[in-house]
CSV table of C-alpha atoms in Angstrom, one decimal:
chain,number,residue,atom,x,y,z
A,1,MET,CA,0.0,0.0,0.0
A,2,TYR,CA,1.4,3.4,-0.9
A,3,TYR,CA,1.7,6.3,1.6
A,4,GLN,CA,-1.6,8.2,1.7
A,5,GLY,CA,-1.2,11.9,2.2
A,6,GLU,CA,-3.7,14.6,2.9
A,7,LYS,CA,-6.3,14.8,0.2
A,8,SER,CA,-6.8,18.2,-1.5
A,9,ALA,CA,-9.5,17.2,-4.1
A,10,MET,CA,-8.1,19.8,-6.6
A,11,LYS,CA,-10.8,20.9,-9.0
A,12,LYS,CA,-10.6,19.9,-12.6
A,13,TYR,CA,-8.0,22.2,-14.1
A,14,LYS,CA,-8.7,23.6,-17.5
A,15,ILE,CA,-8.6,27.4,-17.5
A,16,PHE,CA,-7.9,28.3,-21.1
A,17,GLY,CA,-7.0,26.7,-24.4
A,18,ILE,CA,-4.1,24.5,-23.2
A,19,ASP,CA,-4.5,20.7,-22.9
A,20,GLU,CA,-5.5,19.8,-19.4
A,21,GLU,CA,-2.5,17.4,-19.0
A,22,GLN,CA,0.0,20.1,-20.0
A,23,ILE,CA,1.4,22.6,-17.6
A,24,PRO,CA,0.8,26.2,-18.7
A,25,ILE,CA,4.2,27.8,-19.5
A,26,GLY,CA,4.0,31.6,-19.8
A,27,GLY,CA,6.2,34.5,-20.9
A,28,TYR,CA,5.7,37.9,-19.3
A,29,ILE,CA,6.1,40.1,-21.3
A,30,SER,CA,5.1,39.4,-24.9
A,31,PRO,CA,6.9,40.7,-28.0
A,32,THR,CA,6.9,44.5,-27.7
A,33,PRO,CA,5.7,47.2,-30.0
A,34,GLN,CA,7.9,50.2,-30.8
A,35,SER,CA,8.3,52.5,-27.8
A,36,GLU,CA,9.2,56.1,-27.2
A,37,LYS,CA,12.0,55.0,-25.0
A,38,TYR,CA,13.8,53.2,-27.8
A,39,PRO,CA,12.5,54.8,-31.0
A,40,GLU,CA,15.4,53.3,-33.0
A,41,LYS,CA,14.2,49.8,-32.2
A,42,GLU,CA,11.7,48.1,-34.5
A,43,SER,CA,8.5,46.5,-33.2
A,44,LEU,CA,9.0,42.9,-32.2
A,45,ILE,CA,5.5,41.9,-33.1
A,46,THR,CA,6.8,40.1,-36.2
A,47,GLU,CA,6.8,36.6,-37.7
A,48,SER,CA,10.5,36.0,-36.9
A,49,VAL,CA,10.1,36.9,-33.2
A,50,TYR,CA,6.9,34.9,-32.7
A,51,LYS,CA,8.6,31.9,-34.3
A,52,LYS,CA,11.4,32.2,-31.7
A,53,VAL,CA,8.7,32.4,-28.9
A,54,LYS,CA,7.3,29.1,-30.2
A,55,GLU,CA,10.7,27.5,-30.4
A,56,SER,CA,11.4,28.4,-26.8
A,57,GLY,CA,8.6,26.1,-25.7
A,58,ILE,CA,6.2,28.4,-23.9
A,59,ASN,CA,2.5,28.1,-24.7
A,60,PHE,CA,1.1,31.4,-23.5
A,61,LEU,CA,2.1,35.1,-23.4
A,62,ILE,CA,1.1,38.0,-21.2
A,63,ALA,CA,0.8,41.3,-23.0
A,64,PHE,CA,2.0,44.4,-21.3
A,65,TYR,CA,2.5,47.3,-23.7
A,66,GLU,CA,0.3,46.5,-26.8
A,67,SER,CA,-3.1,47.4,-25.5
A,68,LEU,CA,-6.1,47.6,-27.8
A,69,GLN,CA,-6.4,51.3,-27.2
A,70,THR,CA,-2.8,52.5,-27.5
A,71,HIS,CA,-1.5,50.1,-30.2
A,72,PRO,CA,-4.5,48.8,-32.1
A,73,LYS,CA,-2.6,47.6,-35.1
A,74,GLU,CA,0.1,45.8,-33.1
A,75,PHE,CA,-2.7,44.4,-30.8
A,76,MET,CA,-4.4,42.7,-33.8
A,77,GLU,CA,-1.1,41.5,-35.2
A,78,SER,CA,-0.1,39.9,-32.0
A,79,LEU,CA,-3.4,38.0,-31.9
A,80,ARG,CA,-2.8,36.9,-35.5
A,81,LEU,CA,0.7,35.7,-34.9
A,82,ALA,CA,-0.2,34.0,-31.6
A,83,GLU,CA,-2.9,32.1,-33.4
A,84,LYS,CA,-0.5,31.2,-36.3
A,85,TYR,CA,2.1,29.8,-33.9
A,86,GLY,CA,-0.3,28.0,-31.6
A,87,LEU,CA,0.1,30.3,-28.6
A,88,GLN,CA,-2.4,31.6,-26.1
A,89,LEU,CA,-2.4,35.3,-25.3
A,90,MET,CA,-3.4,37.2,-22.2
A,91,ILE,CA,-4.3,40.4,-24.1
A,92,ARG,CA,-4.2,44.0,-22.8
A,93,ASP,CA,-7.5,45.9,-23.0
A,94,ASP,CA,-7.5,49.3,-21.1
A,95,ASN,CA,-11.3,48.9,-20.7
A,96,PHE,CA,-10.6,45.9,-18.6
A,97,TYR,CA,-7.6,47.1,-16.6
A,98,ALA,CA,-7.7,47.4,-12.8
A,99,TYR,CA,-5.7,50.7,-12.8
A,100,ARG,CA,-8.6,52.5,-14.5
A,101,PRO,CA,-12.2,53.0,-13.6
A,102,TYR,CA,-14.2,49.9,-14.8
A,103,GLN,CA,-17.3,50.2,-16.9
A,104,GLU,CA,-18.7,46.9,-18.2
A,105,ALA,CA,-20.4,48.6,-21.2
A,106,LEU,CA,-17.0,49.8,-22.5
A,107,PHE,CA,-15.5,46.3,-22.0
A,108,VAL,CA,-18.4,44.6,-23.8
A,109,GLN,CA,-17.8,47.0,-26.7
A,110,SER,CA,-14.1,46.4,-27.0
A,111,LEU,CA,-14.5,42.6,-26.4
A,112,LYS,CA,-16.1,42.4,-29.8
A,113,THR,CA,-12.7,43.1,-31.4
A,114,TYR,CA,-11.0,40.0,-30.1
A,115,LYS,CA,-13.6,37.7,-28.5
A,116,ASP,CA,-13.6,35.2,-31.4
A,117,SER,CA,-9.8,34.8,-31.7
A,118,PRO,CA,-8.6,31.3,-30.9
A,119,ALA,CA,-5.5,32.9,-29.3
A,120,PHE,CA,-7.5,34.9,-26.8
A,121,SER,CA,-7.2,33.2,-23.5
A,122,GLY,CA,-7.7,36.0,-21.0
A,123,ILE,CA,-6.9,39.6,-20.1
A,124,HIS,CA,-3.9,41.0,-18.2
A,125,VAL,CA,-5.9,42.8,-15.4
A,126,CYS,CA,-3.5,43.6,-12.6
A,127,ASP,CA,0.0,43.0,-11.3
A,128,GLU,CA,0.7,42.9,-7.5
A,129,PRO,CA,-2.7,44.4,-6.3
A,130,GLY,CA,-3.2,45.6,-2.8
A,131,SER,CA,-6.3,44.4,-1.0
A,132,LYS,CA,-8.1,47.6,-1.7
A,133,LYS,CA,-8.4,46.4,-5.3
A,134,PHE,CA,-9.9,43.0,-4.4
A,135,ASP,CA,-13.6,44.1,-4.6
A,136,LEU,CA,-12.9,45.6,-8.0
A,137,LEU,CA,-11.1,42.4,-9.1
A,138,LYS,CA,-14.1,40.4,-7.9
A,139,GLN,CA,-16.4,42.6,-10.0
A,140,MET,CA,-14.2,42.2,-13.1
A,141,GLN,CA,-13.9,38.4,-12.6
A,142,GLU,CA,-17.7,38.1,-12.5
A,143,SER,CA,-18.0,40.4,-15.5
A,144,MET,CA,-15.6,38.3,-17.5
A,145,GLN,CA,-17.5,35.1,-16.7
A,146,ARG,CA,-20.7,36.7,-17.8
A,147,ASN,CA,-19.3,38.0,-21.1
A,148,CYS,CA,-16.6,35.4,-22.0
A,149,PRO,CA,-16.9,32.4,-19.8
A,150,GLY,CA,-13.8,30.1,-19.7
A,151,LYS,CA,-11.4,33.0,-20.2
A,152,THR,CA,-9.2,34.1,-17.3
A,153,CYS,CA,-8.5,37.4,-15.5
A,154,TYR,CA,-4.7,37.4,-15.3
A,155,VAL,CA,-3.7,38.7,-11.8
A,156,ASN,CA,-0.3,38.3,-10.2
A,157,LEU,CA,0.2,38.7,-6.5
A,158,PHE,CA,2.9,40.3,-4.3
A,159,PRO,CA,5.7,38.2,-2.6
A,160,HIS,CA,5.7,37.8,1.1
A,161,PHE,CA,8.2,40.7,1.8
A,162,ALA,CA,5.8,43.3,0.5
A,163,THR,CA,5.1,45.9,3.2
A,164,PRO,CA,1.8,46.2,5.0
A,165,LYS,CA,1.2,49.4,3.0
A,166,GLN,CA,1.8,47.6,-0.3
A,167,LEU,CA,-0.4,44.7,0.7
A,168,VAL,CA,-3.3,47.0,1.4
A,169,SER,CA,-2.9,49.7,-1.2
A,170,ASP,CA,-0.7,48.7,-4.1
A,171,LEU,CA,2.3,50.9,-4.8
A,172,SER,CA,2.9,52.2,-1.3
A,173,ALA,CA,0.2,54.8,-1.7
A,174,GLY,CA,-2.7,55.4,0.7
A,175,ASP,CA,-3.4,54.1,4.2
A,176,GLU,CA,-1.2,51.6,5.9
A,177,ASN,CA,-2.5,48.8,8.2
A,178,PRO,CA,0.5,47.6,10.2
A,179,ASP,CA,-1.4,44.5,11.3
A,180,TYR,CA,-2.2,43.4,7.7
A,181,ASP,CA,0.1,40.4,7.0
A,182,TYR,CA,0.8,38.2,4.0
A,183,GLU,CA,-1.2,35.2,5.1
A,184,ARG,CA,-4.3,37.5,5.5
A,185,TYR,CA,-3.6,39.0,2.1
A,186,LEU,CA,-3.7,35.6,0.5
A,187,ARG,CA,-6.8,34.5,2.4
A,188,ASP,CA,-8.6,37.8,1.5
A,189,TYR,CA,-7.7,37.5,-2.2
A,190,ILE,CA,-9.0,33.9,-2.5
A,191,ARG,CA,-12.1,34.6,-0.4
A,192,ILE,CA,-13.1,37.9,-2.2
A,193,VAL,CA,-11.9,37.4,-5.8
A,194,LYS,CA,-12.5,33.7,-6.0
A,195,PRO,CA,-9.7,33.2,-8.6
A,196,SER,CA,-9.2,30.1,-10.8
A,197,TYR,CA,-5.5,30.0,-9.8
A,198,ILE,CA,-2.9,31.9,-7.8
A,199,SER,CA,0.0,33.5,-9.6
A,200,PHE,CA,2.8,35.1,-7.6
A,201,ASP,CA,6.3,36.3,-8.1
A,202,TYR,CA,9.4,35.8,-6.0
A,203,TYR,CA,12.9,36.2,-7.5
A,204,PRO,CA,15.4,34.2,-5.5
A,205,LEU,CA,18.8,34.8,-7.2
A,206,THR,CA,20.9,37.4,-5.4
A,207,GLU,CA,24.0,39.1,-6.6
A,208,LYS,CA,26.3,36.2,-5.5
A,209,GLU,CA,26.2,33.1,-7.7
A,210,GLY,CA,24.9,30.0,-6.1
A,211,LYS,CA,23.1,31.8,-3.4
A,212,ILE,CA,19.4,32.4,-3.0
A,213,TYR,CA,17.2,34.3,-0.7
A,214,PRO,CA,16.7,32.3,2.5
A,215,ALA,CA,12.9,32.5,2.5
A,216,TYR,CA,12.6,31.1,-1.0
A,217,TYR,CA,11.1,27.7,0.0
A,218,ASN,CA,9.0,29.3,2.6
A,219,GLN,CA,7.5,31.6,0.0
A,220,ILE,CA,6.5,28.8,-2.3
A,221,ASN,CA,5.1,26.8,0.6
A,222,MET,CA,2.9,29.6,1.7
A,223,ILE,CA,1.4,29.7,-1.7
A,224,ARG,CA,1.2,25.9,-1.9
A,225,GLU,CA,-0.8,25.8,1.4
A,226,ALA,CA,-3.2,28.6,0.3
A,227,SER,CA,-3.6,26.8,-3.1
A,228,LYS,CA,-4.3,23.5,-1.4
A,229,GLU,CA,-6.9,24.9,1.0
A,230,ALA,CA,-8.7,26.7,-1.8
A,231,LYS,CA,-8.4,23.7,-4.1
A,232,ILE,CA,-7.0,25.7,-7.0
A,233,PRO,CA,-3.6,25.5,-8.7
A,234,PHE,CA,-0.7,27.9,-8.3
A,235,TRP,CA,1.7,29.3,-10.9
A,236,CYS,CA,5.3,30.4,-10.1
A,237,PHE,CA,7.6,32.9,-11.8
A,238,VAL,CA,11.2,32.2,-12.9
A,239,GLN,CA,13.8,35.0,-12.8
A,240,THR,CA,15.6,35.4,-16.2
A,241,THR,CA,17.7,38.5,-16.0
A,242,ASN,CA,19.4,41.1,-13.8
A,243,TRP,CA,17.7,44.3,-12.7
A,244,TRP,CA,17.3,46.8,-9.8
A,245,PRO,CA,19.7,46.3,-8.0
A,246,PRO,CA,20.1,42.9,-6.4
A,247,PHE,CA,19.0,40.4,-9.0
A,248,ARG,CA,21.4,38.7,-11.4
A,249,THR,CA,21.1,37.0,-14.8
A,250,PRO,CA,20.9,33.2,-14.1
A,251,VAL,CA,23.2,30.7,-15.6
A,252,PHE,CA,21.8,27.5,-17.2
A,253,SER,CA,21.6,25.5,-14.0
A,254,GLU,CA,19.9,28.4,-12.1
A,255,ILE,CA,17.1,28.6,-14.6
A,256,LEU,CA,16.6,24.8,-14.2
A,257,PHE,CA,16.8,25.1,-10.4
A,258,GLN,CA,14.0,27.6,-10.3
A,259,VAL,CA,11.7,25.6,-12.6
A,260,CYS,CA,12.4,22.3,-11.0
A,261,THR,CA,12.0,23.5,-7.4
A,262,CYS,CA,8.6,25.0,-8.3
A,263,LEU,CA,7.5,21.7,-9.9
A,264,ALA,CA,8.7,19.8,-6.8
A,265,PHE,CA,6.4,22.0,-4.6
A,266,GLY,CA,3.4,21.2,-6.9
A,267,ALA,CA,3.3,24.2,-9.2
A,268,ARG,CA,0.9,23.7,-12.1
A,269,GLY,CA,2.1,26.8,-14.0
A,270,ILE,CA,5.6,28.1,-14.8
A,271,GLN,CA,6.2,31.7,-16.1
A,272,TYR,CA,9.3,33.5,-17.1
A,273,PHE,CA,10.0,37.1,-16.2
A,274,PRO,CA,10.9,38.9,-18.2
A,275,PHE,CA,10.5,36.9,-21.4
A,276,CYS,CA,10.9,39.8,-23.8
A,277,THR,CA,13.1,42.6,-22.5
A,278,PRO,CA,10.9,45.6,-21.4
A,279,ASN,CA,11.3,48.5,-23.8
A,280,GLY,CA,9.3,51.2,-22.0
A,281,GLU,CA,8.4,52.6,-18.6
A,282,THR,CA,8.8,50.1,-15.7
A,283,GLY,CA,9.1,52.6,-12.8
A,284,ASN,CA,12.6,52.8,-11.4
A,285,GLU,CA,13.7,49.4,-12.6
A,286,ILE,CA,16.1,49.0,-15.4
A,287,PHE,CA,16.0,45.6,-17.1
A,288,HIS,CA,18.8,44.0,-19.0
A,289,SER,CA,18.5,41.3,-21.7
A,290,ALA,CA,15.9,38.7,-20.8
A,291,VAL,CA,15.1,35.5,-22.8
A,292,LEU,CA,14.8,37.7,-26.0
A,293,ASP,CA,16.6,41.0,-26.0
A,294,LEU,CA,15.5,44.4,-27.3
A,295,ASP,CA,16.1,43.4,-30.9
A,296,GLY,CA,14.3,40.1,-30.5
A,297,ASN,CA,17.4,38.0,-30.5
A,298,ARG,CA,18.0,34.9,-28.3
A,299,THR,CA,20.1,35.6,-25.2
A,300,SER,CA,22.3,33.4,-23.0
A,301,VAL,CA,19.3,32.1,-21.1
A,302,PHE,CA,17.2,31.0,-24.2
A,303,ALA,CA,18.7,27.5,-24.3
A,304,ALA,CA,18.1,26.9,-20.6
A,305,VAL,CA,14.5,28.0,-21.0
A,306,GLN,CA,14.0,25.8,-24.0
A,307,TYR,CA,15.5,22.8,-22.3
A,308,ALA,CA,13.4,23.4,-19.1
A,309,ASN,CA,10.3,23.6,-21.2
A,310,GLU,CA,11.0,20.3,-22.9
A,311,HIS,CA,11.4,18.8,-19.5
A,312,ILE,CA,8.2,20.4,-18.3
A,313,ARG,CA,6.3,18.9,-21.2
A,314,ALA,CA,7.8,15.5,-20.4
A,315,VAL,CA,6.6,15.4,-16.8
A,316,SER,CA,3.4,17.3,-17.2
A,317,ARG,CA,1.0,14.4,-17.4
A,318,VAL,CA,1.9,13.1,-14.0
A,319,LEU,CA,2.3,16.5,-12.3
A,320,MET,CA,-1.0,17.7,-13.6
A,321,THR,CA,-3.0,14.6,-12.8
A,322,PHE,CA,-1.5,13.6,-9.4
A,323,GLU,CA,-2.0,15.5,-6.2
A,324,HIS,CA,0.9,17.0,-4.3
A,325,ILE,CA,1.1,15.7,-0.7
A,326,GLY,CA,4.3,16.9,0.7
A,327,MET,CA,8.1,17.2,0.6
A,328,LEU,CA,11.2,15.1,1.3
A,329,PHE,CA,14.8,16.1,1.5
A,330,ALA,CA,18.3,14.7,2.0
A,331,GLY,CA,21.5,16.5,2.8
A,332,GLU,CA,21.9,20.3,2.8
A,333,LEU,CA,19.6,22.7,1.0
A,334,PRO,CA,20.3,26.3,0.0
A,335,ALA,CA,17.3,27.5,2.0
A,336,GLU,CA,15.3,26.3,5.0
A,337,LEU,CA,12.5,23.9,4.2
A,338,PRO,CA,9.4,24.7,6.3
A,339,ASP,CA,8.5,21.8,8.7
A,340,SER,CA,4.8,22.1,7.7
A,341,CYS,CA,5.4,20.6,4.3
A,342,VAL,CA,7.8,17.8,5.2
A,343,ILE,CA,6.2,14.3,5.3
A,344,ALA,CA,7.4,10.8,6.2
A,345,LEU,CA,8.9,8.5,3.6
A,346,PRO,CA,6.4,6.4,1.7
A,347,ASP,CA,6.0,3.0,3.4
A,348,PHE,CA,7.8,1.1,0.6
A,349,VAL,CA,10.8,3.4,0.7
A,350,VAL,CA,13.5,2.3,3.2
A,351,GLY,CA,16.3,4.6,2.2
A,352,PHE,CA,16.5,8.1,0.6
A,353,SER,CA,19.9,9.7,0.5
A,354,GLY,CA,21.7,12.5,-1.3
A,355,LYS,CA,23.8,15.5,-0.6
A,356,HIS,CA,21.4,18.3,-1.8
A,357,THR,CA,18.1,16.6,-2.7
A,358,LEU,CA,14.7,18.2,-2.5
A,359,ALA,CA,11.7,16.1,-3.6
A,360,GLY,CA,8.0,16.5,-3.9
A,361,VAL,CA,5.7,13.5,-3.4
A,362,PHE,CA,2.5,13.1,-5.5
A,363,GLU,CA,-0.3,10.6,-5.5
A,364,ARG,CA,-3.3,9.6,-7.5
A,365,GLY,CA,-5.4,6.9,-5.8
A,366,ASN,CA,-2.9,4.1,-5.0
A,367,GLU,CA,-0.4,5.4,-7.5
A,368,LEU,CA,2.6,7.4,-6.3
A,369,ALA,CA,5.2,9.6,-7.9
A,370,MET,CA,8.3,11.5,-6.7
A,371,TYR,CA,9.9,14.5,-8.3
A,372,ALA,CA,13.4,15.0,-7.0
A,373,VAL,CA,15.7,18.0,-7.6
A,374,ASN,CA,19.4,18.5,-7.2
A,375,SER,CA,19.2,21.8,-5.3
A,376,ASP,CA,23.0,22.4,-5.8
A,377,MET,CA,23.3,24.8,-8.7
A,378,PHE,CA,26.9,23.9,-9.6
A,379,GLU,CA,27.6,20.3,-8.6
A,380,GLU,CA,26.2,16.9,-9.7
A,381,GLU,CA,24.2,15.0,-7.2
A,382,GLU,CA,23.8,11.2,-6.7
A,383,LEU,CA,20.4,10.3,-5.3
A,384,GLU,CA,19.9,6.7,-4.0
A,385,ILE,CA,16.5,5.3,-3.1
A,386,LYS,CA,16.1,1.9,-1.6
A,387,PHE,CA,12.8,0.0,-1.5
A,388,SER,CA,11.4,-2.8,0.7
A,389,SER,CA,11.0,-5.0,-2.4
A,390,LYS,CA,11.4,-4.7,-6.1
A,391,ARG,CA,9.4,-1.9,-7.7
A,392,ASN,CA,8.4,-1.2,-11.2
A,393,MET,CA,9.0,2.4,-12.1
A,394,ALA,CA,9.3,4.9,-14.9
A,395,VAL,CA,12.0,7.6,-14.7
A,396,ILE,CA,12.1,10.8,-16.7
A,397,LEU,CA,15.4,12.6,-16.9
A,398,GLY,CA,15.2,15.7,-19.2
A,399,ASN,CA,12.7,14.5,-21.8
A,400,GLN,CA,13.9,10.9,-21.8
A,401,LYS,CA,11.8,8.1,-20.2
A,402,LEU,CA,13.3,4.9,-18.9
A,403,TYR,CA,11.8,1.9,-17.1
A,404,PHE,CA,13.2,-0.1,-14.2
A,405,ASN,CA,12.4,-3.0,-11.9
A,406,SER,CA,14.6,-3.0,-8.9
A,407,GLU,CA,15.0,-2.9,-5.1
A,408,SER,CA,17.0,0.3,-5.4
A,409,ILE,CA,17.9,3.0,-7.8
A,410,LYS,CA,20.9,5.4,-8.1
A,411,LEU,CA,20.4,8.5,-10.2
A,412,ARG,CA,23.1,11.1,-11.2
A,413,ILE,CA,21.3,14.4,-11.4
A,414,GLU,CA,23.1,17.4,-12.9
A,415,ALA,CA,23.2,20.7,-11.1
A,416,GLY,CA,19.7,22.3,-10.7
A,417,ARG,CA,17.9,19.6,-12.6
A,418,GLY,CA,14.9,17.5,-11.6
A,419,VAL,CA,13.9,13.9,-12.2
A,420,LEU,CA,10.5,12.3,-12.1
A,421,LEU,CA,9.9,8.8,-10.7
A,422,GLU,CA,6.5,7.2,-11.3
A,423,PHE,CA,5.9,4.0,-9.3
A,424,PHE,CA,3.6,1.3,-10.6
A,425,GLN,CA,1.8,-1.4,-8.6
A,426,ARG,CA,3.2,-4.9,-9.2
């Protein structure tokens, strides 16, 4: 009998036009129109750039600059190209934007422009809202379901280190409630807005290579627990570049580390930020080359993103259809793992050893799977798992699937990478 963890009864997960057994993989931001900041740069809403987006392996984009009202031609071209290359698009419509007064009649009118596009999957509504916006977001969520059911209001939440003032009132403006904490922020968002998923950002890579912010695992686990209680999935962001001032451009293994640790915690959506390099106003932040640079060229992280996405597709079926029940670890980790997510070994596992291994455990009925990550971003790991008797299993390394029948298994896992083990009943 397999270990039986706490049941979460996750709702059937199909938010927009991506196969329900495939993890959504997003790029924020989408290819950019020409901007006043870089007038010498051509618009990236072109065939060649969208082809590169497709080649990267992502399956949806989040629009930021090319709104229907400010860039109508580029808006329509982005829909056309997304449709051509089989991508979903979270469009930008300023009549459905939480930073402006909302009038449903105006939204219904502009919706006619794009409603029938197969690429239209939802609308980029808000990034890092304070709780004062939650009633508005609820109103907009209900309006979307009335007017285009099945599409999504794209909202991304603050990380845990946002100040009480930010958690209440967005960009540090307005009244501050010193007693308003992050857990209450998450609870209020879920209770009031009733979202289909939780998206959040937390960028862990500091200026020193190989080091991450110490609260990284705690941040993901806070979202995991809120997601589990609400029975909705959560999506993570992956840092792709360096910007104001402490974040650095990841090397290959650091991209994989971020992706794979999120998968180990049970994330059912991966997003890259930035995907295309911002070419306009972003407050005080100055961004350097992301997955695609200001000219739409591939950068140093493109190959890592492409590899990670191939791996995500290979493990999606299990990670999207099994329920996450908890975490295991062996050896030293680069950040503290919260006790609340750590579980006992499954009853058929008698040994689990490694120097830097983090693993998520998943189940579906009497089936069990384990997703193990080498949490060292520079050195290879050897993970050994011993069983009480011979086990039939499938192992996915990268995008390659192998089958074993054995009383133990040793796996060499390269820096930052993950491996999926799916155990079959005999």
